[in-house]
């Protein structure tokens, strides 16, 4: 038995970890009807308990028939489910292609990106990962594989379906042509939350990638002040005559100290960081490499340990346009309570996918990390949940580790439709995770 | 499943009328638990209460929980495994199991009637052994869950005044600690709770001992212990220090303690 947690390092549970090398091996495991079920796990970047299965089987997919191929004519990549976006980028970028969507880390698998229908800084223009998929190969509970296309309802139950419809063993998706491996970045500071929202709404569509960092420790008139970062793939003529415009070599990773105590990220250290970050962010335009722009935290291996042994909770919600007041209330409350969150991120979402449990909806999303040991956190987040649900918003299941099951059908109105499809695919509930048990999925 | 902030979904209360057990279940429901199974000795009175919805089940239901009532007789160990299976069928994974059944009895009466003394030990210790082992087997399979065992300071050092009860609690405390060790590494845990004198139905008519507490206060300590993952909870907390001293008190003095 191996104790597993999500990236937030809370609620460890033991499971039998298996690492099938072939789809046949994986199919045999599934066909064996493990009494406590099976769930696929990639690189363990889901924050909560989506890739844990207490007392059951957890299939590590990172060694499952590795490999991917690119059709250079169409830019369509076909990759095995366990392929990481890091490996893909390492191969694709020098060829002049970029993944259609990347979350804040490259260390996620294609299967995980499908199961969580991940979004990136380009959601307002390009939607989420599912929108770029051409086909999926899904291993289902009966031990067979089926190829799904966006015209199948099972396809959309799987995109965002948190691995509970089956295992995504292969996926094909369109990539984005790039001239260089650099990003032209514009940085702007905002005065307060309303200013942040205003600037984003007015200028987001002019940039492929945008994101705002929010200073949650700023109070009074400065509540919700932020640093807005907008980027576009740089054209060849915009970068200095470098030897190789498509070079992709992310800096070697440094490891976070394994002994980080609880409370290292406290109000004083985060306030100091926020002050420095805000002060540093003068209006400027720079050319950056892909890695620091898209995946700033990847340079530190195991940064999640910085929250200490009790771990942390990531709270990410989305609310539709028109519900900006929920954002204001959440930010004011966090700011008033002095809640420490290291890198709170605000984004503007565009159209979602037809994924039944897919998270993004047209509107705003705010993501924050909070130490799990913070007194009163459970109550505070429950209040936020209510505000979000009442506004027609939702929480991100790939990050959730503590929401109440009752709110799920409110936040995900297509839950019943999803459950019907899942029930027909997997009547005995072979695909099971701690997340599924906790939320009654 | 227990969530990242320590809240749980399901609670099984063995000894479904225990005041401490019910107070704990109520706090857990208020913190988000959705399913409660009350395992109670089948009596006509219990059946009547269940039917009118005005008893503990009704209260927990009004707080938003789905409540099930099942038969559980601590004195019949051969039925325990089945009762745990029934509870798991109703609730799914058992996140918290509170073993709160027991009888206090009267020491003088026990000394007059050794058979009744043995019967009370069969409930206070034997019942916990069969129920605890059945629960442990289930929690081990699940890979998670906490068995909360209501021990007592009476078992920490047994006193002349209630040594039949105290001896059973001493045995129970040792059993629970050993069971906790046996489950180490399985993901499942045992939490031993050692309340002092608890003012409630069980101690009605008895003069309160120093540092007396209430079922509600013990429940708060239990929930805090669950959140912190404590192996042992003293209620009130100060008793831990008191009993550190009591353990080494010379026996000649110890046996003269009034109660």
Tab-separated table of C-alpha atoms in Angstrom, chain A:
chain	number	residue	atom	x	y	z
A	1	UNK	CA	0.000	0.000	0.000
A	2	UNK	CA	1.181	3.475	-0.848
A	3	UNK	CA	-0.180	6.593	0.783
A	4	UNK	CA	-1.189	9.130	-1.821
A	5	UNK	CA	-2.307	12.720	-1.640
A	6	UNK	CA	-3.098	15.383	-4.165
A	7	UNK	CA	-0.823	18.342	-4.772
A	8	UNK	CA	-2.294	20.076	-1.701
A	9	UNK	CA	-0.928	17.237	0.490
A	10	UNK	CA	-4.079	16.921	2.577
A	11	UNK	CA	-6.076	13.729	3.407
A	12	UNK	CA	-3.589	10.962	2.538
A	13	UNK	CA	-5.124	7.539	1.869
A	14	UNK	CA	-3.447	4.211	1.042
A	15	UNK	CA	-3.925	2.420	-2.253
A	16	UNK	CA	-2.252	-0.306	-4.250
A	17	UNK	CA	-0.273	1.576	-6.863
A	18	UNK	CA	0.065	-0.245	-10.166
A	19	UNK	CA	1.934	0.937	-13.245
A	20	UNK	CA	0.635	-0.918	-16.306
A	21	UNK	CA	2.920	-0.732	-19.354
A	22	UNK	CA	0.313	-1.682	-21.924
A	23	UNK	CA	-3.378	-1.050	-22.486
A	24	UNK	CA	-3.904	-4.824	-22.291
A	25	UNK	CA	-2.356	-4.897	-18.829
A	26	UNK	CA	-4.549	-2.020	-17.754
A	27	UNK	CA	-7.623	-3.696	-19.249
A	28	UNK	CA	-6.870	-6.841	-17.260
A	29	UNK	CA	-6.717	-4.800	-14.046
A	30	UNK	CA	-10.072	-3.197	-14.831
A	31	UNK	CA	-11.635	-6.516	-15.816
A	32	UNK	CA	-10.511	-7.964	-12.472
A	33	UNK	CA	-13.224	-5.836	-10.809
A	34	UNK	CA	-11.057	-4.580	-7.966
A	35	UNK	CA	-13.358	-4.523	-4.910
A	36	UNK	CA	-12.507	-0.944	-4.013
A	37	UNK	CA	-12.327	0.165	-7.626
A	38	UNK	CA	-9.598	1.778	-9.701
A	39	UNK	CA	-8.678	5.300	-10.688
A	40	UNK	CA	-6.034	6.554	-13.093
A	41	UNK	CA	-3.339	8.887	-11.819
A	42	UNK	CA	-0.940	10.969	-13.838
A	43	UNK	CA	1.595	13.317	-12.285
A	44	UNK	CA	-0.429	14.008	-9.149
A	45	UNK	CA	-1.040	17.705	-9.833
A	46	UNK	CA	-4.755	17.676	-9.018
A	47	UNK	CA	-4.841	19.546	-5.725
A	48	UNK	CA	-7.444	17.429	-3.954
A	49	UNK	CA	-8.356	13.749	-3.868
A	50	UNK	CA	-9.290	13.157	-7.525
A	51	UNK	CA	-6.444	10.673	-8.124
A	52	UNK	CA	-6.595	8.840	-4.793
A	53	UNK	CA	-8.564	5.675	-4.085
A	54	UNK	CA	-8.534	4.586	-0.440
A	55	UNK	CA	-8.101	0.819	-0.159
A	56	UNK	CA	-8.328	0.348	-3.922
A	57	UNK	CA	-6.159	0.439	-7.031
A	58	UNK	CA	-4.507	3.528	-8.439
A	59	UNK	CA	-3.092	3.100	-11.930
A	60	UNK	CA	-0.054	5.276	-12.576
A	61	UNK	CA	-0.408	6.081	-16.270
A	62	UNK	CA	2.905	7.777	-16.812
A	63	UNK	CA	4.505	4.627	-18.228
A	64	UNK	CA	1.545	3.409	-20.260
A	65	UNK	CA	2.655	2.922	-23.868
A	66	UNK	CA	4.530	6.212	-23.934
A	67	UNK	CA	4.731	8.182	-27.102
A	68	UNK	CA	3.142	10.763	-29.309
A	69	UNK	CA	3.145	11.817	-32.925
A	70	UNK	CA	2.553	15.046	-34.784
A	71	UNK	CA	0.950	15.430	-38.157
A	72	UNK	CA	3.000	18.408	-39.419
A	73	UNK	CA	0.438	19.164	-42.111
A	74	UNK	CA	-2.476	19.666	-39.738
A	75	UNK	CA	-0.762	20.284	-36.395
A	76	UNK	CA	-2.744	17.452	-34.834
A	77	UNK	CA	-0.959	15.562	-32.077
A	78	UNK	CA	-1.904	12.051	-31.021
A	79	UNK	CA	-0.494	11.201	-27.613
A	80	UNK	CA	-0.840	8.420	-25.081
A	81	UNK	CA	-2.789	9.413	-21.972
A	82	UNK	CA	0.270	9.408	-19.740
A	83	UNK	CA	2.303	11.796	-21.883
A	84	UNK	CA	3.163	14.959	-19.983
A	85	UNK	CA	2.691	18.390	-21.479
A	86	UNK	CA	6.329	18.983	-20.560
A	87	UNK	CA	7.462	16.149	-22.813
A	88	UNK	CA	5.117	17.307	-25.541
A	89	UNK	CA	6.415	20.871	-25.412
A	90	UNK	CA	9.987	19.671	-25.425
A	91	UNK	CA	9.270	17.921	-28.697
A	92	UNK	CA	6.723	20.286	-30.243
A	93	UNK	CA	8.141	23.743	-29.590
A	94	UNK	CA	11.336	23.246	-31.638
A	95	UNK	CA	9.094	22.075	-34.482
A	96	UNK	CA	7.090	25.304	-34.293
A	97	UNK	CA	4.009	24.025	-32.480
A	98	UNK	CA	2.536	24.760	-29.072
A	99	UNK	CA	-0.076	22.880	-27.051
A	100	UNK	CA	-3.515	24.458	-27.463
A	101	UNK	CA	-4.029	24.883	-23.718
A	102	UNK	CA	-1.664	24.599	-20.790
A	103	UNK	CA	-2.490	25.018	-17.125
A	104	UNK	CA	-0.051	26.708	-14.736
A	105	UNK	CA	2.226	23.690	-14.754
A	106	UNK	CA	3.650	21.627	-17.628
A	107	UNK	CA	3.788	18.601	-15.364
A	108	UNK	CA	0.328	17.282	-16.120
A	109	UNK	CA	-0.576	14.413	-18.402
A	110	UNK	CA	-2.758	14.487	-21.478
A	111	UNK	CA	-5.198	12.118	-19.746
A	112	UNK	CA	-5.385	14.423	-16.755
A	113	UNK	CA	-5.837	17.455	-18.996
A	114	UNK	CA	-8.836	15.737	-20.603
A	115	UNK	CA	-10.328	14.409	-17.346
A	116	UNK	CA	-10.158	17.856	-15.727
A	117	UNK	CA	-10.818	19.734	-18.988
A	118	UNK	CA	-7.995	22.053	-17.966
A	119	UNK	CA	-7.913	25.707	-18.871
A	120	UNK	CA	-5.074	28.143	-19.276
A	121	UNK	CA	-4.424	31.821	-19.662
A	122	UNK	CA	-6.063	31.727	-23.114
A	123	UNK	CA	-9.495	30.538	-22.063
A	124	UNK	CA	-11.181	33.819	-23.010
A	125	UNK	CA	-10.256	33.188	-26.656
A	126	UNK	CA	-9.522	29.467	-26.952
A	127	UNK	CA	-11.732	27.783	-24.315
A	128	UNK	CA	-10.408	24.707	-22.487
A	129	UNK	CA	-8.477	21.598	-23.472
A	130	UNK	CA	-11.610	19.694	-24.486
A	131	UNK	CA	-12.412	22.236	-27.181
A	132	UNK	CA	-9.271	21.215	-29.109
A	133	UNK	CA	-9.770	17.472	-28.961
A	134	UNK	CA	-10.422	15.551	-32.159
A	135	UNK	CA	-10.806	12.111	-30.614
A	136	UNK	CA	-10.242	10.104	-27.447
A	137	UNK	CA	-9.533	6.457	-26.830
A	138	UNK	CA	-11.278	5.446	-23.630
A	139	UNK	CA	-10.792	2.199	-21.748
A	140	UNK	CA	-14.145	1.517	-20.105
A	141	UNK	CA	-15.319	-0.661	-17.228
A	142	UNK	CA	-15.996	-3.656	-19.476
A	143	UNK	CA	-12.291	-3.814	-20.272
A	144	UNK	CA	-12.676	-2.702	-23.881
A	145	UNK	CA	-11.443	0.456	-25.545
A	146	UNK	CA	-13.574	2.709	-27.668
A	147	UNK	CA	-12.672	5.648	-29.847
A	148	UNK	CA	-14.840	8.666	-29.123
A	149	UNK	CA	-15.356	11.849	-31.085
A	150	UNK	CA	-17.040	15.107	-30.107
A	151	UNK	CA	-20.278	13.815	-31.595
A	152	UNK	CA	-20.576	11.166	-28.814
A	153	UNK	CA	-22.186	12.051	-25.495
A	154	UNK	CA	-19.684	9.738	-23.774
A	155	UNK	CA	-16.952	12.003	-25.118
A	156	UNK	CA	-18.443	14.976	-23.258
A	157	UNK	CA	-19.037	12.914	-20.126
A	158	UNK	CA	-15.315	12.102	-20.213
A	159	UNK	CA	-14.059	15.635	-20.846
A	160	UNK	CA	-14.128	17.048	-17.313
A	161	UNK	CA	-15.384	13.697	-16.005
A	162	UNK	CA	-12.526	13.336	-13.509
A	163	UNK	CA	-11.533	9.886	-14.748
A	164	UNK	CA	-14.812	8.315	-13.649
A	165	UNK	CA	-16.058	7.241	-17.074
A	166	UNK	CA	-12.898	5.263	-17.828
A	167	UNK	CA	-9.223	5.750	-18.547
A	168	UNK	CA	-8.169	8.074	-21.365
A	169	UNK	CA	-5.433	5.994	-22.952
A	170	UNK	CA	-4.949	8.208	-26.002
A	171	UNK	CA	-6.057	11.610	-27.219
A	172	UNK	CA	-5.748	13.587	-30.459
A	173	UNK	CA	-5.877	17.357	-30.429
A	174	UNK	CA	-4.984	20.320	-32.579
A	175	UNK	CA	-1.909	22.378	-31.743
A	176	UNK	CA	-1.044	26.018	-32.333
A	177	UNK	CA	1.645	27.117	-34.812
A	178	UNK	CA	4.309	29.390	-33.307
A	179	UNK	CA	7.174	31.287	-34.901
A	180	UNK	CA	9.262	31.475	-31.764
A	181	UNK	CA	9.493	29.993	-28.304
A	182	UNK	CA	9.172	33.447	-26.755
A	183	UNK	CA	6.238	35.407	-25.501
A	184	UNK	CA	5.727	39.135	-25.860
A	185	UNK	CA	4.510	40.175	-22.421
A	186	UNK	CA	2.859	43.357	-21.223
A	187	UNK	CA	2.633	44.064	-17.528
A	188	UNK	CA	0.174	46.555	-16.041
A	189	UNK	CA	-0.621	47.413	-12.466
A	190	UNK	CA	-4.188	48.023	-11.346
A	191	UNK	CA	-5.430	50.185	-8.462
A	192	UNK	CA	-8.134	47.945	-7.061
A	193	UNK	CA	-10.378	45.049	-7.989
A	194	UNK	CA	-12.854	47.076	-10.044
A	195	UNK	CA	-9.983	48.552	-12.013
A	196	UNK	CA	-8.592	45.049	-12.579
A	197	UNK	CA	-11.935	43.788	-13.886
A	198	UNK	CA	-12.411	46.857	-16.042
A	199	UNK	CA	-9.017	46.622	-17.701
A	200	UNK	CA	-9.364	42.885	-18.262
A	201	UNK	CA	-12.811	43.216	-19.795
A	202	UNK	CA	-11.662	46.030	-22.063
A	203	UNK	CA	-8.363	44.597	-23.284
A	204	UNK	CA	-8.342	40.817	-22.797
A	205	UNK	CA	-9.531	40.019	-26.269
A	206	UNK	CA	-6.519	41.773	-27.745
A	207	UNK	CA	-4.161	39.216	-26.217
A	208	UNK	CA	-4.066	35.477	-26.461
A	209	UNK	CA	-2.932	34.959	-22.859
A	210	UNK	CA	-3.984	37.065	-19.904
A	211	UNK	CA	-3.998	36.647	-16.177
A	212	UNK	CA	-4.135	38.909	-13.142
A	213	UNK	CA	-2.429	38.436	-9.828
A	214	UNK	CA	-4.442	39.900	-6.953
A	215	UNK	CA	-2.930	41.291	-3.765
A	216	UNK	CA	-5.262	39.877	-1.140
A	217	UNK	CA	-3.417	41.538	1.698
A	218	UNK	CA	-4.010	45.048	0.360
A	219	UNK	CA	-6.828	46.724	2.263
A	220	UNK	CA	-9.082	49.741	2.089
A	221	UNK	CA	-9.112	51.596	-1.218
A	222	UNK	CA	-6.419	49.288	-2.578
A	223	UNK	CA	-8.393	46.089	-1.940
A	224	UNK	CA	-7.988	43.784	-4.895
A	225	UNK	CA	-5.181	45.745	-6.552
A	226	UNK	CA	-3.325	43.579	-8.969
A	227	UNK	CA	-0.735	43.004	-11.592
A	228	UNK	CA	-2.097	42.167	-14.999
A	229	UNK	CA	0.059	40.108	-17.325
A	230	UNK	CA	-0.851	39.759	-20.993
A	231	UNK	CA	1.089	37.818	-23.524
A	232	UNK	CA	1.217	36.677	-27.136
A	233	UNK	CA	3.518	34.324	-28.953
A	234	UNK	CA	6.302	36.537	-30.276
A	235	UNK	CA	6.839	36.728	-34.013
A	236	UNK	CA	10.215	35.998	-35.430
A	237	UNK	CA	10.903	39.661	-36.198
A	238	UNK	CA	10.143	40.644	-32.607
A	239	UNK	CA	12.949	38.762	-30.963
A	240	UNK	CA	16.634	39.506	-31.142
A	241	UNK	CA	18.520	37.544	-33.762
A	242	UNK	CA	18.889	34.589	-31.505
A	243	UNK	CA	20.605	31.512	-32.804
A	244	UNK	CA	17.494	29.409	-32.431
A	245	UNK	CA	14.124	31.126	-32.295
A	246	UNK	CA	12.386	27.897	-31.309
A	247	UNK	CA	14.742	26.801	-28.538
A	248	UNK	CA	12.926	25.276	-25.582
A	249	UNK	CA	15.102	24.542	-22.578
A	250	UNK	CA	13.380	25.326	-19.295
A	251	UNK	CA	15.814	26.127	-16.498
A	252	UNK	CA	16.803	23.229	-14.287
A	253	UNK	CA	14.497	22.905	-11.357
A	254	UNK	CA	15.518	23.708	-7.821
A	255	UNK	CA	13.950	21.647	-5.069
A	256	UNK	CA	11.897	23.188	-2.296
A	257	UNK	CA	13.254	22.256	1.125
A	258	UNK	CA	11.440	19.152	2.365
A	259	UNK	CA	11.523	20.445	5.943
A	260	UNK	CA	9.410	23.561	5.386
A	261	UNK	CA	7.479	24.147	8.622
A	262	UNK	CA	3.782	24.911	8.926
A	263	UNK	CA	3.351	28.652	8.823
A	264	UNK	CA	6.359	29.497	6.658
A	265	UNK	CA	4.014	31.304	4.302
A	266	UNK	CA	2.532	33.582	6.923
A	267	UNK	CA	1.029	37.038	6.795
A	268	UNK	CA	4.388	38.763	7.198
A	269	UNK	CA	6.271	36.802	4.541
A	270	UNK	CA	3.430	36.952	2.029
A	271	UNK	CA	2.841	40.655	2.666
A	272	UNK	CA	6.516	41.308	2.019
A	273	UNK	CA	6.342	39.264	-1.167
A	274	UNK	CA	3.182	41.057	-2.311
A	275	UNK	CA	4.701	44.485	-1.696
A	276	UNK	CA	7.804	43.580	-3.633
A	277	UNK	CA	5.856	41.942	-6.457
A	278	UNK	CA	3.514	44.883	-6.834
A	279	UNK	CA	6.334	47.429	-6.643
A	280	UNK	CA	8.418	45.543	-9.193
A	281	UNK	CA	5.594	45.386	-11.709
A	282	UNK	CA	6.097	48.701	-13.469
A	283	UNK	CA	4.401	49.153	-16.798
A	284	UNK	CA	6.620	47.306	-19.155
A	285	UNK	CA	6.862	45.142	-22.227
A	286	UNK	CA	9.267	42.275	-22.236
A	287	UNK	CA	10.062	39.171	-24.199
A	288	UNK	CA	9.956	36.083	-22.026
A	289	UNK	CA	10.570	32.399	-22.532
A	290	UNK	CA	7.627	30.031	-22.494
A	291	UNK	CA	8.481	28.423	-19.176
A	292	UNK	CA	8.634	31.510	-16.913
A	293	UNK	CA	5.537	32.982	-18.547
A	294	UNK	CA	3.271	29.941	-18.476
A	295	UNK	CA	4.710	27.889	-15.654
A	296	UNK	CA	6.368	30.246	-13.169
A	297	UNK	CA	6.115	27.781	-10.289
A	298	UNK	CA	7.574	24.847	-12.178
A	299	UNK	CA	11.097	26.041	-11.593
A	300	UNK	CA	10.776	24.987	-7.971
A	301	UNK	CA	10.279	21.282	-7.645
A	302	UNK	CA	7.834	20.412	-4.879
A	303	UNK	CA	6.807	24.005	-4.175
A	304	UNK	CA	3.706	22.566	-2.537
A	305	UNK	CA	5.904	21.647	0.420
A	306	UNK	CA	6.305	25.337	1.214
A	307	UNK	CA	2.948	25.199	2.986
A	308	UNK	CA	4.350	22.788	5.566
A	309	UNK	CA	3.230	19.299	6.542
A	310	UNK	CA	-0.462	20.161	6.998
A	311	UNK	CA	-0.693	21.085	3.349
A	312	UNK	CA	-2.966	23.575	1.690
A	313	UNK	CA	-6.293	23.948	0.013
A	314	UNK	CA	-6.696	25.448	-3.396
A	315	UNK	CA	-10.011	27.249	-3.798
A	316	UNK	CA	-10.966	28.027	-7.372
A	317	UNK	CA	-14.400	29.162	-8.364
A	318	UNK	CA	-16.005	30.587	-11.473
A	319	UNK	CA	-18.971	32.951	-11.587
A	320	UNK	CA	-20.821	34.120	-14.694
A	321	UNK	CA	-20.542	37.650	-16.074
A	322	UNK	CA	-22.887	39.858	-14.087
A	323	UNK	CA	-21.910	38.189	-10.811
A	324	UNK	CA	-18.838	40.375	-10.295
A	325	UNK	CA	-20.196	41.236	-6.887
A	326	UNK	CA	-19.295	37.728	-5.665
A	327	UNK	CA	-15.674	38.447	-6.590
A	328	UNK	CA	-15.805	41.749	-4.724
A	329	UNK	CA	-17.289	40.113	-1.637
A	330	UNK	CA	-14.809	37.251	-1.643
A	331	UNK	CA	-11.802	39.511	-2.148
A	332	UNK	CA	-12.976	42.013	0.494
A	333	UNK	CA	-13.640	39.255	2.982
A	334	UNK	CA	-10.249	37.599	2.394
A	335	UNK	CA	-8.571	40.961	2.598
A	336	UNK	CA	-10.432	41.969	5.779
A	337	UNK	CA	-9.667	38.618	7.426
A	338	UNK	CA	-6.029	38.861	6.358
A	339	UNK	CA	-6.179	35.421	4.742
A	340	UNK	CA	-2.774	34.490	3.443
A	341	UNK	CA	-2.746	33.262	-0.116
A	342	UNK	CA	0.478	33.093	-2.007
A	343	UNK	CA	-0.483	33.606	-5.635
A	344	UNK	CA	-4.175	34.372	-6.065
A	345	UNK	CA	-5.024	34.426	-9.743
A	346	UNK	CA	-7.942	36.046	-11.518
A	347	UNK	CA	-8.946	35.158	-15.075
A	348	UNK	CA	-11.649	35.987	-17.528
A	349	UNK	CA	-13.288	32.917	-19.046
A	350	UNK	CA	-14.732	32.697	-22.527
A	351	UNK	CA	-17.157	30.040	-23.787
A	352	UNK	CA	-17.024	26.635	-22.092
A	353	UNK	CA	-17.068	23.197	-23.721
A	354	UNK	CA	-20.091	20.865	-23.760
A	355	UNK	CA	-18.294	18.777	-21.087
A	356	UNK	CA	-21.016	17.962	-18.565
A	357	UNK	CA	-18.751	18.375	-15.566
A	358	UNK	CA	-16.413	20.829	-17.224
A	359	UNK	CA	-15.534	23.725	-14.956
A	360	UNK	CA	-15.133	26.865	-17.060
A	361	UNK	CA	-18.170	28.991	-17.842
A	362	UNK	CA	-18.249	32.434	-19.458
A	363	UNK	CA	-17.345	34.775	-16.635
A	364	UNK	CA	-14.617	35.187	-14.049
A	365	UNK	CA	-12.528	32.743	-12.126
A	366	UNK	CA	-10.462	33.295	-9.020
A	367	UNK	CA	-8.010	30.721	-7.673
A	368	UNK	CA	-6.259	30.919	-4.353
A	369	UNK	CA	-4.092	28.718	-2.152
A	370	UNK	CA	-4.744	28.754	1.566
A	371	UNK	CA	-2.881	26.820	4.267
A	372	UNK	CA	-5.169	23.983	5.433
A	373	UNK	CA	-4.483	24.738	9.087
A	374	UNK	CA	-5.863	28.279	8.935
A	375	UNK	CA	-8.385	28.678	11.793
A	376	UNK	CA	-11.958	29.212	10.606
A	377	UNK	CA	-11.127	28.223	7.022
A	378	UNK	CA	-13.846	25.561	6.710
A	379	UNK	CA	-16.566	28.009	7.697
A	380	UNK	CA	-15.227	30.817	5.528
A	381	UNK	CA	-15.059	28.667	2.409
A	382	UNK	CA	-18.548	27.311	3.048
A	383	UNK	CA	-19.841	30.873	3.013
A	384	UNK	CA	-18.035	31.451	-0.285
A	385	UNK	CA	-19.477	28.211	-1.703
A	386	UNK	CA	-22.970	29.499	-1.006
A	387	UNK	CA	-22.301	32.827	-2.693
A	388	UNK	CA	-20.804	31.089	-5.709
A	389	UNK	CA	-23.667	28.589	-6.034
A	390	UNK	CA	-26.320	31.293	-5.654
A	391	UNK	CA	-24.684	33.288	-8.427
A	392	UNK	CA	-24.809	30.299	-10.792
A	393	UNK	CA	-21.108	29.621	-10.384
A	394	UNK	CA	-19.124	26.543	-9.460
A	395	UNK	CA	-15.970	25.121	-7.933
A	396	UNK	CA	-13.247	23.361	-9.917
A	397	UNK	CA	-13.338	19.640	-9.128
A	398	UNK	CA	-9.674	19.122	-10.058
A	399	UNK	CA	-8.785	21.468	-7.234
A	400	UNK	CA	-11.532	20.775	-4.770
A	401	UNK	CA	-10.738	18.932	-1.569
A	402	UNK	CA	-13.488	20.061	0.769
A	403	UNK	CA	-16.766	21.121	-0.826
A	404	UNK	CA	-20.135	19.733	0.300
A	405	UNK	CA	-21.865	17.219	-1.926
A	406	UNK	CA	-25.235	18.987	-1.710
A	407	UNK	CA	-23.956	21.896	-3.765
A	408	UNK	CA	-22.696	19.763	-6.616
A	409	UNK	CA	-25.991	19.482	-8.566
A	410	UNK	CA	-26.532	23.214	-8.097
A	411	UNK	CA	-23.096	24.073	-9.417
A	412	UNK	CA	-23.175	21.449	-12.150
A	413	UNK	CA	-26.746	21.421	-13.493
A	414	UNK	CA	-25.905	18.640	-15.956
A	415	UNK	CA	-24.786	16.298	-13.190
A	416	UNK	CA	-27.807	13.980	-13.606
A	417	UNK	CA	-27.135	13.629	-17.330
A	418	UNK	CA	-23.506	12.810	-16.594
A	419	UNK	CA	-24.490	10.309	-13.901
A	420	UNK	CA	-26.824	8.506	-16.314
A	421	UNK	CA	-24.045	8.068	-18.877
A	422	UNK	CA	-21.560	7.036	-16.252
A	423	UNK	CA	-24.023	4.519	-14.817
A	424	UNK	CA	-24.528	2.938	-18.243
A	425	UNK	CA	-20.762	2.796	-18.879
A	426	UNK	CA	-19.797	1.566	-15.432
A	427	UNK	CA	-22.805	0.067	-13.641
A	428	UNK	CA	-20.704	-1.478	-10.871
A	429	UNK	CA	-18.707	1.653	-10.227
A	430	UNK	CA	-15.252	0.242	-10.993
A	431	UNK	CA	-13.822	3.687	-11.615
A	432	UNK	CA	-13.825	5.245	-8.205
A	433	UNK	CA	-11.811	7.844	-6.375
A	434	UNK	CA	-11.818	9.516	-3.002
A	435	UNK	CA	-13.247	12.588	-4.735
A	436	UNK	CA	-16.099	10.452	-6.096
A	437	UNK	CA	-16.834	9.021	-2.648
A	438	UNK	CA	-16.642	12.391	-0.960
A	439	UNK	CA	-18.995	14.067	-3.417
A	440	UNK	CA	-21.199	11.076	-4.179
A	441	UNK	CA	-20.193	11.221	-7.846
